[in-house]
mmCIF file of C-alpha atoms and ligand atoms in Angstrom:
data_model
loop_
_atom_site.group_PDB
_atom_site.id
_atom_site.type_symbol
_atom_site.label_atom_id
_atom_site.label_comp_id
_atom_site.label_asym_id
_atom_site.label_seq_id
_atom_site.Cartn_x
_atom_site.Cartn_y
_atom_site.Cartn_z
ATOM 1 C CA UNK A 1 -1.876 31.338 -5.891
ATOM 2 C CA UNK A 2 0.095 31.359 -2.642
ATOM 3 C CA UNK A 3 0.163 28.740 0.088
ATOM 4 C CA UNK A 4 -1.145 30.281 3.312
ATOM 5 C CA UNK A 5 -1.203 27.269 5.649
ATOM 6 C CA UNK A 6 -0.212 23.609 5.921
ATOM 7 C CA UNK A 7 -2.390 21.946 8.552
ATOM 8 C CA UNK A 8 -1.828 18.455 9.893
ATOM 9 C CA UNK A 9 -4.628 16.426 11.489
ATOM 10 C CA UNK A 10 -4.353 13.126 13.345
ATOM 11 C CA UNK A 11 -7.474 11.104 13.997
ATOM 12 C CA UNK A 12 -8.266 7.496 14.745
ATOM 13 C CA UNK A 13 -11.596 6.309 13.323
ATOM 14 C CA UNK A 14 -10.708 2.694 14.154
ATOM 15 C CA UNK A 15 -7.030 3.256 13.258
ATOM 16 C CA UNK A 16 -4.713 6.255 13.037
ATOM 17 C CA UNK A 17 -4.595 8.548 10.028
ATOM 18 C CA UNK A 18 -2.442 11.622 9.403
ATOM 19 C CA UNK A 19 -4.147 14.021 7.015
ATOM 20 C CA UNK A 20 -2.611 17.179 5.570
ATOM 21 C CA UNK A 21 -4.481 20.181 4.236
ATOM 22 C CA UNK A 22 -2.645 22.802 2.176
ATOM 23 C CA UNK A 23 -4.572 26.080 2.073
ATOM 24 C CA UNK A 24 -4.161 28.956 -0.382
ATOM 25 C CA UNK A 25 -4.961 32.662 -0.558
ATOM 26 C CA UNK A 26 -7.608 31.925 -3.192
ATOM 27 C CA UNK A 27 -9.665 29.825 -0.831
ATOM 28 C CA UNK A 28 -8.911 26.543 -2.618
ATOM 29 C CA UNK A 29 -7.309 23.850 -0.497
ATOM 30 C CA UNK A 30 -5.969 20.367 -1.156
ATOM 31 C CA UNK A 31 -5.656 17.156 0.881
ATOM 32 C CA UNK A 32 -2.787 14.740 1.333
ATOM 33 C CA UNK A 33 -2.297 11.515 3.286
ATOM 34 C CA UNK A 34 0.800 11.280 5.497
ATOM 35 C CA UNK A 35 -0.118 8.114 7.398
ATOM 36 C CA UNK A 36 2.836 5.906 8.355
ATOM 37 C CA UNK A 37 1.451 2.998 10.315
ATOM 38 C CA UNK A 38 2.775 2.987 13.890
ATOM 39 C CA UNK A 39 5.003 6.047 13.316
ATOM 40 C CA UNK A 40 2.337 8.722 12.892
ATOM 41 C CA UNK A 41 3.782 11.262 15.322
ATOM 42 C CA UNK A 42 7.204 11.318 13.681
ATOM 43 C CA UNK A 43 5.552 12.401 10.450
ATOM 44 C CA UNK A 44 3.530 15.061 12.244
ATOM 45 C CA UNK A 45 6.725 16.533 13.635
ATOM 46 C CA UNK A 46 8.522 16.369 10.274
ATOM 47 C CA UNK A 47 5.656 18.158 8.567
ATOM 48 C CA UNK A 48 4.914 20.748 11.253
ATOM 49 C CA UNK A 49 8.485 21.504 12.290
ATOM 50 C CA UNK A 50 10.429 21.099 9.065
ATOM 51 C CA UNK A 51 8.109 21.335 6.045
ATOM 52 C CA UNK A 52 5.150 23.624 6.751
ATOM 53 C CA UNK A 53 7.175 26.749 7.668
ATOM 54 C CA UNK A 54 9.123 26.530 4.372
ATOM 55 C CA UNK A 55 5.999 26.359 2.229
ATOM 56 C CA UNK A 56 4.131 29.434 3.416
ATOM 57 C CA UNK A 57 4.059 32.029 0.645
ATOM 58 C CA UNK A 58 5.189 29.603 -2.084
ATOM 59 C CA UNK A 59 3.279 29.295 -5.350
ATOM 60 C CA UNK A 60 0.863 26.347 -4.969
ATOM 61 C CA UNK A 61 0.878 25.698 -8.720
ATOM 62 C CA UNK A 62 4.585 24.770 -8.806
ATOM 63 C CA UNK A 63 4.208 21.084 -7.985
ATOM 64 C CA UNK A 64 7.444 19.736 -9.475
ATOM 65 C CA UNK A 65 9.514 22.587 -8.103
ATOM 66 C CA UNK A 66 8.047 22.073 -4.633
ATOM 67 C CA UNK A 67 8.820 18.351 -4.869
ATOM 68 C CA UNK A 68 12.410 19.131 -5.846
ATOM 69 C CA UNK A 69 12.626 21.719 -3.062
ATOM 70 C CA UNK A 70 11.510 19.214 -0.418
ATOM 71 C CA UNK A 71 13.614 16.339 -1.792
ATOM 72 C CA UNK A 72 16.662 17.616 -3.626
ATOM 73 C CA UNK A 73 16.890 20.788 -1.626
ATOM 74 C CA UNK A 74 17.294 18.845 1.611
ATOM 75 C CA UNK A 75 20.539 17.275 2.774
ATOM 76 C CA UNK A 76 18.902 14.353 4.694
ATOM 77 C CA UNK A 77 17.004 12.733 1.875
ATOM 78 C CA UNK A 78 14.718 9.722 1.562
ATOM 79 C CA UNK A 79 13.417 7.459 4.299
ATOM 80 C CA UNK A 80 9.754 6.717 5.055
ATOM 81 C CA UNK A 81 9.093 9.744 7.295
ATOM 82 C CA UNK A 82 10.529 12.235 4.811
ATOM 83 C CA UNK A 83 8.986 10.640 1.755
ATOM 84 C CA UNK A 84 5.447 10.229 3.115
ATOM 85 C CA UNK A 85 5.604 13.896 4.153
ATOM 86 C CA UNK A 86 6.662 14.939 0.645
ATOM 87 C CA UNK A 87 4.014 12.592 -0.726
ATOM 88 C CA UNK A 88 1.263 14.225 1.321
ATOM 89 C CA UNK A 89 2.222 17.737 0.172
ATOM 90 C CA UNK A 90 2.446 16.519 -3.426
ATOM 91 C CA UNK A 91 -1.048 14.959 -3.304
ATOM 92 C CA UNK A 92 -2.451 18.166 -1.805
ATOM 93 C CA UNK A 93 -0.890 20.299 -4.565
ATOM 94 C CA UNK A 94 -2.250 17.997 -7.291
ATOM 95 C CA UNK A 95 -5.654 18.169 -5.580
ATOM 96 C CA UNK A 96 -5.481 21.983 -5.685
ATOM 97 C CA UNK A 97 -4.376 22.078 -9.331
ATOM 98 C CA UNK A 98 -7.184 19.775 -10.419
ATOM 99 C CA UNK A 99 -9.739 21.774 -8.427
ATOM 100 C CA UNK A 100 -8.520 24.973 -10.103
ATOM 101 C CA UNK A 101 -8.952 23.274 -13.483
ATOM 102 C CA UNK A 102 -12.382 21.989 -12.426
ATOM 103 C CA UNK A 103 -11.355 18.454 -13.443
ATOM 104 C CA UNK A 104 -10.961 15.107 -11.710
ATOM 105 C CA UNK A 105 -7.248 14.552 -11.216
ATOM 106 C CA UNK A 106 -6.905 11.722 -13.756
ATOM 107 C CA UNK A 107 -7.681 14.247 -16.501
ATOM 108 C CA UNK A 108 -4.571 16.249 -15.603
ATOM 109 C CA UNK A 109 -2.504 13.063 -15.669
ATOM 110 C CA UNK A 110 -3.343 12.452 -19.324
ATOM 111 C CA UNK A 111 -6.884 11.116 -19.004
ATOM 112 C CA UNK A 112 -8.109 7.568 -18.630
ATOM 113 C CA UNK A 113 -6.114 4.655 -20.015
ATOM 114 C CA UNK A 114 -8.896 2.308 -18.939
ATOM 115 C CA UNK A 115 -12.542 2.464 -17.863
ATOM 116 C CA UNK A 116 -12.070 1.283 -14.332
ATOM 117 C CA UNK A 117 -9.468 -0.036 -11.917
ATOM 118 C CA UNK A 118 -9.301 -3.742 -11.122
ATOM 119 C CA UNK A 119 -9.033 -4.212 -7.367
ATOM 120 C CA UNK A 120 -8.092 -7.166 -5.217
ATOM 121 C CA UNK A 121 -9.437 -7.673 -1.733
ATOM 122 C CA UNK A 122 -8.227 -9.716 1.233
ATOM 123 C CA UNK A 123 -9.604 -13.121 2.147
ATOM 124 C CA UNK A 124 -8.340 -14.938 5.200
ATOM 125 C CA UNK A 125 -9.194 -17.963 7.282
ATOM 126 C CA UNK A 126 -7.795 -20.078 10.084
ATOM 127 C CA UNK A 127 -7.614 -22.990 7.674
ATOM 128 C CA UNK A 128 -8.176 -23.817 4.005
ATOM 129 C CA UNK A 129 -11.931 -24.594 4.207
ATOM 130 C CA UNK A 130 -12.600 -21.237 5.902
ATOM 131 C CA UNK A 131 -10.426 -19.519 3.321
ATOM 132 C CA UNK A 132 -12.474 -21.145 0.548
ATOM 133 C CA UNK A 133 -15.624 -19.642 2.098
ATOM 134 C CA UNK A 134 -14.012 -16.198 2.366
ATOM 135 C CA UNK A 135 -12.717 -16.339 -1.229
ATOM 136 C CA UNK A 136 -16.116 -17.409 -2.511
ATOM 137 C CA UNK A 137 -17.739 -14.532 -0.580
ATOM 138 C CA UNK A 138 -15.319 -12.047 -2.184
ATOM 139 C CA UNK A 139 -16.078 -13.477 -5.626
ATOM 140 C CA UNK A 140 -19.813 -13.198 -4.921
ATOM 141 C CA UNK A 141 -19.242 -9.484 -4.248
ATOM 142 C CA UNK A 142 -17.734 -9.224 -7.741
ATOM 143 C CA UNK A 143 -13.988 -9.385 -7.030
ATOM 144 C CA UNK A 144 -11.989 -11.038 -9.803
ATOM 145 C CA UNK A 145 -8.810 -11.050 -7.694
ATOM 146 C CA UNK A 146 -8.420 -12.144 -4.076
ATOM 147 C CA UNK A 147 -5.431 -12.224 -1.716
ATOM 148 C CA UNK A 148 -5.212 -15.426 0.337
ATOM 149 C CA UNK A 149 -3.739 -15.467 3.853
ATOM 150 C CA UNK A 150 -4.131 -18.533 6.006
ATOM 151 C CA UNK A 151 -3.681 -19.616 9.590
ATOM 152 C CA UNK A 152 -1.123 -22.389 10.056
ATOM 153 C CA UNK A 153 -1.538 -25.548 12.119
ATOM 154 C CA UNK A 154 0.446 -25.249 15.326
ATOM 155 C CA UNK A 155 0.666 -21.424 15.276
ATOM 156 C CA UNK A 156 -1.722 -19.349 17.335
ATOM 157 C CA UNK A 157 -1.907 -16.519 14.825
ATOM 158 C CA UNK A 158 -0.479 -15.476 11.494
ATOM 159 C CA UNK A 159 0.002 -12.333 9.423
ATOM 160 C CA UNK A 160 -3.142 -11.260 7.605
ATOM 161 C CA UNK A 161 -5.556 -13.466 9.548
ATOM 162 C CA UNK A 162 -8.058 -11.988 12.021
ATOM 163 C CA UNK A 163 -10.665 -13.684 14.162
ATOM 164 C CA UNK A 164 -13.782 -14.626 12.231
ATOM 165 C CA UNK A 165 -16.103 -11.670 11.783
ATOM 166 C CA UNK A 166 -13.357 -9.122 12.616
ATOM 167 C CA UNK A 167 -11.392 -6.845 10.282
ATOM 168 C CA UNK A 168 -7.645 -7.394 10.072
ATOM 169 C CA UNK A 169 -5.714 -4.397 11.470
ATOM 170 C CA UNK A 170 -2.089 -5.213 12.263
ATOM 171 C CA UNK A 171 -1.247 -2.163 14.439
ATOM 172 C CA UNK A 172 -3.481 -3.318 17.245
ATOM 173 C CA UNK A 173 -1.607 -2.724 20.520
ATOM 174 C CA UNK A 174 -0.174 0.143 22.575
ATOM 175 C CA UNK A 175 3.125 -1.789 22.673
ATOM 176 C CA UNK A 176 4.306 -4.286 20.031
ATOM 177 C CA UNK A 177 2.752 -7.742 20.459
ATOM 178 C CA UNK A 178 4.939 -10.755 19.724
ATOM 179 C CA UNK A 179 3.954 -13.435 17.216
ATOM 180 C CA UNK A 180 5.610 -16.792 16.586
ATOM 181 C CA UNK A 181 6.719 -17.788 13.074
ATOM 182 C CA UNK A 182 7.686 -21.187 11.721
ATOM 183 C CA UNK A 183 9.056 -21.310 8.163
ATOM 184 C CA UNK A 184 8.970 -25.119 7.616
ATOM 185 C CA UNK A 185 5.298 -25.300 8.656
ATOM 186 C CA UNK A 186 4.487 -22.414 6.338
ATOM 187 C CA UNK A 187 6.379 -23.865 3.383
ATOM 188 C CA UNK A 188 4.614 -27.196 3.786
ATOM 189 C CA UNK A 189 1.112 -25.844 4.293
ATOM 190 C CA UNK A 190 0.775 -22.814 2.030
ATOM 191 C CA UNK A 191 0.934 -24.737 -1.282
ATOM 192 C CA UNK A 192 -1.768 -27.116 0.033
ATOM 193 C CA UNK A 193 -3.923 -24.160 1.011
ATOM 194 C CA UNK A 194 -3.541 -22.791 -2.522
ATOM 195 C CA UNK A 195 -4.417 -26.164 -4.002
ATOM 196 C CA UNK A 196 -7.589 -26.428 -1.911
ATOM 197 C CA UNK A 197 -8.741 -22.907 -2.757
ATOM 198 C CA UNK A 198 -7.870 -23.159 -6.467
ATOM 199 C CA UNK A 199 -9.680 -26.481 -6.775
ATOM 200 C CA UNK A 200 -12.761 -25.057 -5.030
ATOM 201 C CA UNK A 201 -13.044 -21.712 -6.819
ATOM 202 C CA UNK A 202 -11.883 -22.608 -10.338
ATOM 203 C CA UNK A 203 -9.277 -21.067 -12.568
ATOM 204 C CA UNK A 204 -10.880 -17.730 -13.533
ATOM 205 C CA UNK A 205 -10.200 -15.788 -10.339
ATOM 206 C CA UNK A 206 -6.742 -14.315 -9.680
ATOM 207 C CA UNK A 207 -5.288 -15.560 -6.373
ATOM 208 C CA UNK A 208 -2.562 -13.491 -4.685
ATOM 209 C CA UNK A 209 -0.443 -14.147 -1.632
ATOM 210 C CA UNK A 210 1.690 -11.955 0.662
ATOM 211 C CA UNK A 211 4.758 -13.662 2.180
ATOM 212 C CA UNK A 212 5.464 -10.465 4.141
ATOM 213 C CA UNK A 213 9.274 -10.574 3.951
ATOM 214 C CA UNK A 214 9.813 -13.840 5.831
ATOM 215 C CA UNK A 215 11.786 -16.196 3.606
ATOM 216 C CA UNK A 216 15.376 -16.702 2.508
ATOM 217 C CA UNK A 217 16.041 -16.593 -1.261
ATOM 218 C CA UNK A 218 16.116 -20.395 -1.599
ATOM 219 C CA UNK A 219 12.975 -20.822 0.520
ATOM 220 C CA UNK A 220 11.181 -18.239 -1.600
ATOM 221 C CA UNK A 221 12.326 -20.019 -4.757
ATOM 222 C CA UNK A 222 10.864 -23.232 -3.411
ATOM 223 C CA UNK A 223 7.552 -21.614 -2.463
ATOM 224 C CA UNK A 224 7.307 -20.013 -5.914
ATOM 225 C CA UNK A 225 7.842 -23.411 -7.571
ATOM 226 C CA UNK A 226 5.390 -25.181 -5.285
ATOM 227 C CA UNK A 227 2.687 -22.586 -5.990
ATOM 228 C CA UNK A 228 3.153 -22.654 -9.777
ATOM 229 C CA UNK A 229 0.590 -25.426 -10.497
ATOM 230 C CA UNK A 230 -2.115 -23.266 -8.854
ATOM 231 C CA UNK A 231 -1.298 -20.235 -11.019
ATOM 232 C CA UNK A 232 -0.873 -17.516 -8.386
ATOM 233 C CA UNK A 233 -1.262 -13.969 -9.711
ATOM 234 C CA UNK A 234 1.747 -13.079 -7.575
ATOM 235 C CA UNK A 235 3.895 -13.913 -4.584
ATOM 236 C CA UNK A 236 4.381 -10.638 -2.677
ATOM 237 C CA UNK A 237 7.465 -9.566 -0.701
ATOM 238 C CA UNK A 238 9.039 -13.026 -0.533
ATOM 239 C CA UNK A 239 12.265 -11.653 1.034
ATOM 240 C CA UNK A 240 13.282 -8.917 3.444
ATOM 241 C CA UNK A 241 13.457 -5.874 1.225
ATOM 242 C CA UNK A 242 17.084 -4.819 1.750
ATOM 243 C CA UNK A 243 18.754 -7.612 -0.206
ATOM 244 C CA UNK A 244 17.589 -6.740 -3.672
ATOM 245 C CA UNK A 245 20.113 -8.880 -5.569
ATOM 246 C CA UNK A 246 18.685 -11.957 -3.889
ATOM 247 C CA UNK A 247 15.495 -11.659 -5.924
ATOM 248 C CA UNK A 248 17.401 -12.759 -9.021
ATOM 249 C CA UNK A 249 17.970 -16.145 -7.402
ATOM 250 C CA UNK A 250 14.238 -16.500 -6.734
ATOM 251 C CA UNK A 251 13.472 -15.549 -10.305
ATOM 252 C CA UNK A 252 15.785 -18.056 -11.920
ATOM 253 C CA UNK A 253 13.883 -20.838 -10.150
ATOM 254 C CA UNK A 254 10.227 -19.930 -10.620
ATOM 255 C CA UNK A 255 7.717 -18.428 -13.039
ATOM 256 C CA UNK A 256 5.475 -17.303 -10.159
ATOM 257 C CA UNK A 257 5.246 -13.514 -10.631
ATOM 258 C CA UNK A 258 6.885 -11.386 -7.942
ATOM 259 C CA UNK A 259 5.462 -8.211 -6.380
ATOM 260 C CA UNK A 260 7.627 -6.037 -4.154
ATOM 261 C CA UNK A 261 7.944 -2.466 -2.969
ATOM 262 C CA UNK A 262 5.382 -1.545 -0.308
ATOM 263 C CA UNK A 263 8.212 -0.495 2.032
ATOM 264 C CA UNK A 264 10.111 1.324 -0.710
ATOM 265 C CA UNK A 265 9.892 5.083 -0.696
ATOM 266 C CA UNK A 266 12.039 6.197 -3.597
ATOM 267 C CA UNK A 267 12.788 5.360 -7.209
ATOM 268 C CA UNK A 268 16.325 4.651 -5.995
ATOM 269 C CA UNK A 269 14.941 1.695 -4.031
ATOM 270 C CA UNK A 270 13.731 0.060 -7.218
ATOM 271 C CA UNK A 271 15.588 1.382 -10.257
ATOM 272 C CA UNK A 272 18.022 -1.546 -10.436
ATOM 273 C CA UNK A 273 15.321 -4.082 -9.655
ATOM 274 C CA UNK A 274 13.216 -2.693 -12.471
ATOM 275 C CA UNK A 275 16.055 -2.420 -14.976
ATOM 276 C CA UNK A 276 17.103 -6.015 -14.207
ATOM 277 C CA UNK A 277 13.499 -7.224 -14.450
ATOM 278 C CA UNK A 278 13.649 -8.836 -11.037
ATOM 279 C CA UNK A 279 10.015 -8.087 -10.306
ATOM 280 C CA UNK A 280 6.702 -8.098 -12.157
ATOM 281 C CA UNK A 281 4.690 -5.665 -10.029
ATOM 282 C CA UNK A 282 5.844 -2.570 -8.144
ATOM 283 C CA UNK A 283 3.882 -2.019 -4.926
ATOM 284 C CA UNK A 284 4.976 1.455 -3.790
ATOM 285 C CA UNK A 285 2.093 3.403 -2.220
ATOM 286 C CA UNK A 286 1.251 6.719 -3.804
ATOM 287 C CA UNK A 287 1.713 8.409 -0.412
ATOM 288 C CA UNK A 288 4.783 6.513 0.873
ATOM 289 C CA UNK A 289 6.668 6.865 -2.405
ATOM 290 C CA UNK A 290 6.619 10.667 -2.519
ATOM 291 C CA UNK A 291 3.276 11.350 -4.196
ATOM 292 C CA UNK A 292 1.910 11.341 -7.723
ATOM 293 C CA UNK A 293 4.962 13.221 -9.036
ATOM 294 C CA UNK A 294 7.340 10.491 -7.850
ATOM 295 C CA UNK A 295 5.079 7.558 -8.704
ATOM 296 C CA UNK A 296 4.723 8.732 -12.297
ATOM 297 C CA UNK A 297 8.510 8.618 -12.661
ATOM 298 C CA UNK A 298 8.592 5.092 -11.242
ATOM 299 C CA UNK A 299 5.751 4.016 -13.554
ATOM 300 C CA UNK A 300 7.545 5.361 -16.636
ATOM 301 C CA UNK A 301 10.734 3.506 -15.744
ATOM 302 C CA UNK A 302 8.762 0.346 -14.936
ATOM 303 C CA UNK A 303 6.917 0.532 -18.241
ATOM 304 C CA UNK A 304 10.206 0.293 -20.149
ATOM 305 C CA UNK A 305 10.912 -3.054 -18.471
ATOM 306 C CA UNK A 306 7.503 -4.805 -18.499
ATOM 307 C CA UNK A 307 6.861 -4.070 -14.827
ATOM 308 C CA UNK A 308 3.329 -3.085 -13.866
ATOM 309 C CA UNK A 309 2.153 -0.799 -11.087
ATOM 310 C CA UNK A 310 0.197 -2.212 -8.161
ATOM 311 C CA UNK A 311 0.013 0.482 -5.487
ATOM 312 C CA UNK A 312 -0.105 -0.614 -1.881
ATOM 313 C CA UNK A 313 -3.636 -0.137 -0.556
ATOM 314 C CA UNK A 314 -4.133 -1.562 2.938
ATOM 315 C CA UNK A 315 -6.395 0.206 5.427
ATOM 316 C CA UNK A 316 -3.367 2.207 6.652
ATOM 317 C CA UNK A 317 -3.404 4.050 3.320
ATOM 318 C CA UNK A 318 -6.160 6.591 4.025
ATOM 319 C CA UNK A 319 -9.033 7.257 1.601
ATOM 320 C CA UNK A 320 -7.097 10.357 0.455
ATOM 321 C CA UNK A 321 -4.179 8.266 -0.829
ATOM 322 C CA UNK A 322 -6.608 5.621 -2.080
ATOM 323 C CA UNK A 323 -8.326 8.299 -4.175
ATOM 324 C CA UNK A 324 -4.930 9.372 -5.521
ATOM 325 C CA UNK A 325 -4.139 5.736 -6.362
ATOM 326 C CA UNK A 326 -7.363 5.396 -8.336
ATOM 327 C CA UNK A 327 -6.603 8.533 -10.407
ATOM 328 C CA UNK A 328 -3.037 7.317 -10.926
ATOM 329 C CA UNK A 329 -4.151 3.765 -11.836
ATOM 330 C CA UNK A 330 -6.620 5.104 -14.390
ATOM 331 C CA UNK A 331 -3.952 7.185 -16.076
ATOM 332 C CA UNK A 332 -0.793 5.035 -16.283
ATOM 333 C CA UNK A 333 -0.404 2.663 -19.234
ATOM 334 C CA UNK A 334 1.303 -0.053 -17.183
ATOM 335 C CA UNK A 335 -1.292 -0.482 -14.457
ATOM 336 C CA UNK A 336 -1.433 -3.983 -12.964
ATOM 337 C CA UNK A 337 -3.884 -4.200 -10.076
ATOM 338 C CA UNK A 338 -4.930 -2.133 -7.033
ATOM 339 C CA UNK A 339 -5.071 -3.481 -3.493
ATOM 340 C CA UNK A 340 -8.291 -2.441 -1.756
ATOM 341 C CA UNK A 341 -8.993 -3.538 1.821
ATOM 342 C CA UNK A 342 -12.000 -1.261 2.180
ATOM 343 C CA UNK A 343 -12.892 0.994 5.095
ATOM 344 C CA UNK A 344 -15.338 0.643 7.995
ATOM 345 C CA UNK A 345 -18.239 3.153 8.429
ATOM 346 C CA UNK A 346 -16.280 5.359 10.911
ATOM 347 C CA UNK A 347 -13.618 6.018 8.255
ATOM 348 C CA UNK A 348 -16.210 6.742 5.593
ATOM 349 C CA UNK A 349 -17.804 9.160 8.057
ATOM 350 C CA UNK A 350 -14.523 11.122 8.304
ATOM 351 C CA UNK A 351 -13.569 11.049 4.615
ATOM 352 C CA UNK A 352 -16.365 11.620 2.074
ATOM 353 C CA UNK A 353 -15.142 10.218 -1.246
ATOM 354 C CA UNK A 354 -16.232 10.416 -4.835
ATOM 355 C CA UNK A 355 -14.316 7.252 -5.730
ATOM 356 C CA UNK A 356 -16.240 4.045 -5.197
ATOM 357 C CA UNK A 357 -15.937 0.319 -5.455
ATOM 358 C CA UNK A 358 -18.494 -1.482 -7.603
ATOM 359 C CA UNK A 359 -18.330 -5.236 -8.027
ATOM 360 C CA UNK A 360 -14.582 -5.476 -7.559
ATOM 361 C CA UNK A 361 -13.643 -2.428 -9.665
ATOM 362 C CA UNK A 362 -12.838 1.120 -8.533
ATOM 363 C CA UNK A 363 -14.216 4.246 -10.197
ATOM 364 C CA UNK A 364 -12.852 7.756 -9.607
ATOM 365 C CA UNK A 365 -16.048 9.791 -9.981
ATOM 366 C CA UNK A 366 -16.153 13.230 -11.612
ATOM 367 C CA UNK A 367 -15.582 15.551 -8.648
ATOM 368 C CA UNK A 368 -12.768 18.042 -9.377
ATOM 369 C CA UNK A 369 -9.473 17.197 -7.658
ATOM 370 C CA UNK A 370 -8.924 13.986 -5.732
ATOM 371 C CA UNK A 371 -12.610 13.914 -4.834
ATOM 372 C CA UNK A 372 -12.217 13.612 -1.056
ATOM 373 C CA UNK A 373 -13.556 15.824 1.737
ATOM 374 C CA UNK A 374 -12.144 15.569 5.246
ATOM 375 C CA UNK A 375 -14.286 16.264 8.321
ATOM 376 C CA UNK A 376 -12.009 18.152 10.654
ATOM 377 C CA UNK A 377 -14.129 17.435 13.742
ATOM 378 C CA UNK A 378 -12.824 13.851 13.459
ATOM 379 C CA UNK A 379 -9.775 14.984 15.428
ATOM 380 C CA UNK A 380 -11.954 15.415 18.550
ATOM 381 C CA UNK A 381 -14.416 12.648 17.792
ATOM 382 C CA UNK A 382 -11.748 10.027 17.057
ATOM 383 C CA UNK A 383 -8.603 11.033 18.981
ATOM 384 C CA UNK A 384 -5.173 9.503 18.238
ATOM 385 C CA UNK A 385 -4.487 6.139 19.900
ATOM 386 C CA UNK A 386 -0.939 4.887 20.177
ATOM 387 C CA UNK A 387 -0.693 1.706 18.119
ATOM 388 C CA UNK A 388 2.257 -0.498 17.181
ATOM 389 C CA UNK A 389 2.689 -3.180 14.560
ATOM 390 C CA UNK A 390 3.637 -6.589 16.040
ATOM 391 C CA UNK A 391 7.089 -8.176 16.053
ATOM 392 C CA UNK A 392 7.833 -11.775 15.091
ATOM 393 C CA UNK A 393 10.080 -14.372 16.722
ATOM 394 C CA UNK A 394 10.976 -17.915 15.763
ATOM 395 C CA UNK A 395 10.005 -20.653 18.216
ATOM 396 C CA UNK A 396 13.413 -20.414 19.918
ATOM 397 C CA UNK A 397 13.021 -16.689 20.496
ATOM 398 C CA UNK A 398 15.124 -15.422 17.576
ATOM 399 C CA UNK A 399 13.749 -12.130 16.352
ATOM 400 C CA UNK A 400 12.439 -12.423 12.768
ATOM 401 C CA UNK A 401 11.123 -10.184 9.983
ATOM 402 C CA UNK A 402 7.518 -9.133 10.394
HETATM 403 O O1 KDG B 501 1.399 -1.248 8.031
HETATM 404 C C1 KDG B 501 1.696 -2.516 7.555
HETATM 405 C C2 KDG B 501 0.730 -2.886 6.468
HETATM 406 O O2 KDG B 501 0.642 -1.840 5.544
HETATM 407 C C3 KDG B 501 1.119 -4.139 5.739
HETATM 408 O O3 KDG B 501 1.220 -5.194 6.640
HETATM 409 C C4 KDG B 501 0.059 -4.454 4.704
HETATM 410 O O4 KDG B 501 1.542 -5.990 3.644
HETATM 411 C C5 KDG B 501 0.529 -5.332 3.620
HETATM 412 C C6 KDG B 501 -0.305 -5.396 2.409
HETATM 413 O O5 KDG B 501 0.148 -6.001 1.449
HETATM 414 O O6 KDG B 501 -1.381 -4.830 2.421
HETATM 415 MG MG1 MG B 502 2.135 -6.605 1.643
#
């Protein structure tokens, strides 16, 4: 079965998505997700100019060899643009292989290790009482795990918090907006927010929190300790991701579990962290990390060291990668939890999916392959809109980690 075309589509049903379709001479095609929030066009160029021409005529069944060809065969390796491109091709080839077999993808990955995939959703509020309401609403929908993000007194806006009634979409402007950040206010208020929510909703629900890379090692250690009485499921990305050794300092001070990795794109970004047990959950997205082929390697390494997989799943991971995550999550022994922000009707109109969320758990469905169909007319109906993620500054103007 030969690859005859690699097509790349960009559409914006409420936010930008880059979708790849690999076509073959036997009429079977596969889908991949190459969305890189705020950098969509760079990926389009990488795929169209540097990947697609090399794949025409290659055997679509040779998934590992194609992965090696696109990774090892290339001098300029790694990086988000390269790895999400490889990831998209990899997902498409797995989709094709599973369609040829007439099986949902998880069957080719060894079959189900569990009946369904536990998902966590996002709850946010300007203050703790509103966050209690949002958490309760998520629990009423059936979620057993909820991420808490709160507004902070004295700050106009904060990561993960949208206006009431609106969805949170961070890449919301044609040029980067600027937000103000204040670490002391955050460190004082966040534990109190956790206390209020935990007291209101009881101890059975898992409560997660995303620090979004903003603390120093000692500040993160303090936050971890202060949150401990309220039993957080995890503290995510406490530090900027480059300084990996610093996580060991955080760990020696707190038993709050640590989740990192949504900006990682290679096993080389996490092999030492995993081997040194400096994290509890690995958050690499199935698309950003180089596809199913690469994620399975990471999961096997993680499993040796008691680290569980928790693939990144914000709305900027398209339903194609979300489907791949669900198949992956069903099949790996060391699955932890799956982030699921959900999609608005416009997105569901573009991507028809066999996977579904029922009462806080994800199910893959039985459609052969990934189980996603892409409506190509979305490119005209929902054209690309330039969108940037914000930047953050301290009150005195110092640029900070977003
Ligand atoms: O594009 C940026 C988002 O993917 C990121 O802000 C989402 O941190 C995130 C999360 O945990 O979902
Ligand atoms: Mg995050």
